[in-house]
Every structure is written in structure tokens, then in C-alpha cells.
């Protein structure tokens, strides 16, 4: 909880004199209330907390894709813009190094602290992804990039980045289903089959929309079943009861 509040302070702070859009100011006020009360944490805040705590562990977090800074549905706002000067502010790029409290600190937080009512002891210090890195003095970089509409090229680049940076969290977000269609060659030829063909694993994470909002058969859904089928080497075997599930699957496809 202490680490989450530490990240939350960066998520809800603005540089001095920064003229935020009025809607952003309203969202930041609501977000501060989330951290003050510990209630009503929304999806975007949970995602930002996950990213921020990974940064504290020394994990480079990188996210690219069409409109990922704002978020397709105006939910993420990973980069903010001064309405007067046009200057950018990326909250997660300003997470300060974090020294976890000792068990005694956690049991006796400062008066008025959000931790004061629900204090608990903590385990060992936050581990880092790199040997020799001190979590108390180092925070990994956060990179968020709006990419152009060349999904084949962008996902190809990010796939290579992920292969060469196995300790980083590299993500590519398809804004809608038809965006992933433009990257399908990279998905099929490299991500899904790279290990089988070249013994090269890749830790890239694909964020894929999969709702059916009536905007077209491939616009509103990336159809994740395609991706699951592409990497399934035993299509008739199901997780669960082993042989019994395999028999049931075989009967279903007979």
C-alpha cells in the first residue's frame, strides 16, 4: 500500500504553473480521492499503479500504439498537455525513487497518513529486475508513444525491442480490431511462431480490444481466439482433468 501511495503521488501531481485541461483537473481530483480513501479505483488507475510499481522494481515499461497516450476512450491520460504553452507532462516519468518502510514504520505511520488506519507490516525491500540496482535510488524509465498508422512496421519494431530487452515490459496496443489486422503478418510469422522456428522467445504484450459494440465484424474486436489458436500446439487438449478433457474435446470435434 505504501508503494501504491508513493506512485499515486506522482500520478496526481502537476508541475508548478501547469495549465491542465479542465476535464483533466477534474479527473486528477477524483484520482486523489481514490488514493485518500482507497476506494473506487478504476481500471486506468489500476493500470498506472501496475506500471508505476514495476518502474520502482527497475523494469522499463514501454507502451506504443495509436492514441495510447490519451487512451482510446480518454481513460489513460499517460501524457498531459499544458493548455497555454503546449508543454507535455508524463506523470509516470516522474515517479521518485522509493525506500520501503521498515516494519516499525508501517506499524506506526505518521498521524493523518492514509496508512494510519490500515497499517500492516511489509516484507523485504522491493526487488529489482537488474542485479546491483538499488531500488532506493533508481527508477526505471517509462516510455509511452503514439505511433503512426503503420501497424506492420510499428509492431515489428516493438517485437524486436522486446526480444532484445527481455527485462522490460514492452506493450503494443491495437486501438481497434482492424488495427491488429495490419500487424497480422508480424503476429503470425514472428510472435506466434518465432520460438518453434528459431527458438527465440518474445515477451511482447499485445493489448487487444475484444468487445462487440456493433462497429463492424473486425473493427470492434481483435478476436483473441485467433491468437490463442495460432500458438496452440495441442488443439484438442483442454486444461483441467487431463485425459477426460482430451476425450471430450476429441468427441466434440469428431
C-alpha atoms as one frame of an Amber mdcrd trajectory, in Angstrom:
protein
   0.000   0.000   0.000   2.813   2.397   0.806   4.318   1.832  -2.659   0.912
   2.407  -4.272   0.515   5.712  -2.434   4.027   6.669  -3.478   3.162   6.087
  -7.151  -0.196   7.763  -6.651   1.525  10.954  -5.540   3.257  11.159  -8.932
   0.061  10.301 -10.808  -1.885  13.152  -9.241   0.765  15.900  -9.155   1.300
  18.603 -11.763   4.316  20.856 -12.328   4.056  24.333 -10.872   2.104  26.620
 -13.175   0.913  23.768 -15.400  -2.406  24.705 -17.029  -4.243  21.395 -17.266
  -7.424  20.979 -19.271 -10.434  21.420 -17.002 -11.519  17.825 -17.595  -8.058
  16.573 -16.655  -8.109  18.694 -13.496 -11.440  17.115 -12.585 -10.080  13.615
 -13.185  -6.983  14.290 -11.083  -9.174  15.491  -8.219 -11.180  12.264  -8.410
  -7.984  10.228  -8.584  -6.635  11.913  -5.437  -9.850  10.894  -3.671  -9.240
   7.287  -4.762  -5.856   7.279  -3.049  -7.113   9.132   0.026  -9.935   6.655
   0.611  -8.612   3.503  -1.069 -12.000   3.115  -2.761 -13.362   3.170  -6.310
 -10.003   2.554  -8.002 -10.822   2.499 -11.707  -9.219   0.485 -14.500  -6.913
   3.261 -15.717  -5.629   3.959 -12.216  -5.022   0.270 -11.595  -3.057   0.049
 -14.837  -0.993   3.114 -13.910  -0.268   1.656 -10.466   0.924  -1.575 -12.072
   3.222   0.369 -14.387   4.498   2.599 -11.608   5.356  -0.187  -9.193   7.189
  -2.027 -11.977   9.256   1.100 -12.539  10.198   1.014  -8.850  11.387  -2.574
  -9.346  13.701  -1.460 -12.148  11.508  -2.678 -15.031  11.431  -0.418 -18.088
   7.782  -0.016 -19.116   7.199   0.821 -22.781   3.799   1.292 -24.435   3.160
   2.205 -28.078   0.206   2.211 -30.433  -2.336   4.534 -31.953  -3.547   7.074
 -29.366  -2.103   5.186 -26.380  -1.076   8.360 -24.556  -4.653   9.537 -24.139
  -6.208   6.102 -24.363  -8.829   5.290 -26.981 -11.699   6.097 -24.630  -9.969
   9.043 -22.875  -9.249   6.854 -19.874  -5.434   6.633 -19.634  -4.010  10.160
 -19.993  -0.446   8.916 -19.620   0.778  12.225 -21.070  -0.786  15.575 -20.263
  -0.538  18.845 -22.172  -0.347  22.384 -20.868  -3.267  24.244 -22.436  -1.315
  27.512 -22.639   2.224  26.530 -23.584   1.748  23.106 -25.199   4.353  21.601
 -22.855   3.978  17.891 -22.116   3.975  16.222 -18.711   4.212  12.442 -18.274
   3.294  11.624 -14.653   4.839   8.151 -14.576   8.137   9.585 -15.781   8.287
  11.494 -12.504   7.943   8.634 -10.032  10.638   9.246  -7.429  12.888   6.500
  -6.012  11.218   4.651  -3.185  12.619   3.275   0.052  10.134   0.792   1.544
   9.215   1.489   5.168  10.583  -0.759   7.853   8.025  -2.942   9.683   8.146
  -0.408  12.531   7.348   2.448  10.125   4.386   0.522   8.771   3.063  -0.214
  12.253   3.435   3.434  13.332   2.715   5.644  10.308   2.700   9.436  10.710
  -0.532  10.887  12.141  -3.007  11.700   9.403  -1.319   9.393   6.906  -3.646
   7.345   4.663  -1.821   4.346   6.121  -2.646   5.238   9.717  -5.921   3.320
   9.884  -4.953   0.253   7.859  -1.273  -0.221   8.612   0.409  -3.582   8.109
   3.944  -4.887   8.155   5.866  -5.198   4.895   8.161  -7.854   3.622  11.680
  -7.315   2.306  12.676  -4.359   0.163  11.335  -4.187  -3.388  13.400  -6.465
  -5.640  14.808  -5.029  -8.851  14.982  -6.542 -12.317  18.723  -5.868 -12.584
  21.450  -7.120 -10.289  23.250  -4.364  -8.451  20.443  -1.809  -8.884  19.328
  -0.129  -5.672  15.570   0.403  -5.641  16.029   3.244  -3.147  17.918   5.355
  -5.693  16.810   4.076  -9.125  13.548   4.198 -11.058  13.348   2.572 -14.492
  12.227   4.705 -17.465   8.623   4.903 -18.610   8.055   5.304 -22.341   4.666
   5.979 -23.920   4.459   6.713 -27.648   1.620   7.468 -30.023   2.618   5.535
 -33.135   1.674   6.221 -36.733  -0.802   4.141 -38.675   1.683   1.594 -39.926
   0.916  -1.286 -37.598   3.098  -3.765 -39.509   6.166  -1.557 -39.068   5.410
  -0.466 -35.508   4.698  -3.939 -34.138   7.732  -5.289 -35.996   9.910  -2.721
 -34.243   8.370  -3.366 -30.830   8.762  -7.131 -31.272  12.463  -6.656 -31.899
  12.711  -4.284 -28.941  11.099  -6.879 -26.675  13.407  -9.660 -27.881  16.483
  -7.559 -27.179  15.152  -6.260 -23.843  13.816  -9.318 -22.005  13.735  -7.489
 -18.660  11.453  -4.744 -19.996   7.669  -4.758 -20.225   7.057  -3.903 -23.887
   3.435  -3.442 -24.949   1.693  -2.645 -28.208  -1.955  -1.655 -28.116  -4.298
  -2.114 -31.058  -6.811   0.702 -30.874  -9.441  -1.389 -32.658  -9.637  -4.805
 -34.245  -8.817  -3.600 -37.741  -5.573  -2.110 -36.421  -4.327  -5.567 -35.476
  -5.206  -6.798 -38.963  -2.480  -4.524 -40.334   0.023  -6.199 -37.996  -1.127
  -9.773 -38.608   1.982 -10.774 -40.570   4.220  -9.885 -37.610   1.915 -11.737
 -35.236   1.764 -14.910 -37.340   5.307 -15.056 -38.693   7.288 -13.852 -35.677
   5.390 -13.638 -32.385   3.303 -16.826 -32.600   5.849 -18.986 -34.400   9.249
 -17.497 -33.542  10.057 -19.959 -30.786   9.080 -23.004 -32.845  11.041 -21.825
 -35.892  14.073 -20.100 -34.406  13.980 -20.914 -30.655  13.543 -17.205 -29.954
  11.080 -16.280 -27.253   9.477 -12.865 -27.192   7.831 -11.240 -24.190   5.902
  -8.559 -26.036   2.409  -7.942 -24.662  -0.431  -7.245 -27.099  -3.318  -5.193
 -25.745  -6.229  -6.180 -27.949  -9.829  -4.915 -27.856 -12.316  -7.739 -27.867
 -15.767  -6.241 -27.387 -18.626  -6.476 -29.828 -20.024  -2.970 -29.925 -21.630
  -3.226 -33.354 -18.969  -1.235 -35.187 -18.221  -3.986 -37.669 -17.049  -7.608
 -37.541 -13.370  -6.737 -37.253 -13.395  -3.137 -36.036 -14.812  -3.755 -32.576
 -12.961  -6.991 -31.885  -9.439  -8.320 -32.353 -10.975 -11.796 -31.976  -8.431
 -13.099 -29.430  -9.401 -16.674 -30.281  -7.314 -16.267 -33.445  -4.226 -15.610
 -31.361  -4.917 -18.466 -28.969  -5.341 -20.860 -31.896  -2.098 -19.664 -33.502
   0.003 -20.777 -30.524  -1.928 -23.906 -29.557   0.154 -26.977 -30.363  -2.464
 -29.341 -28.905  -5.815 -28.033 -30.142  -7.794 -30.985 -28.777  -6.353 -30.816
 -25.279  -8.009 -28.674 -22.626  -6.743 -27.561 -19.257  -8.442 -29.374 -16.411
  -8.854 -33.115 -15.982  -6.251 -34.279 -18.469  -7.377 -37.371 -20.372 -11.061
 -36.813 -19.636 -10.985 -33.328 -21.154  -8.964 -34.537 -24.136 -11.556 -37.242
 -24.803 -14.355 -34.701 -24.525 -12.545 -32.404 -26.944 -11.970 -35.192 -29.424
 -15.633 -36.128 -29.290 -16.663 -32.523 -29.844 -14.551 -32.241 -32.995 -15.336
 -35.743 -34.314
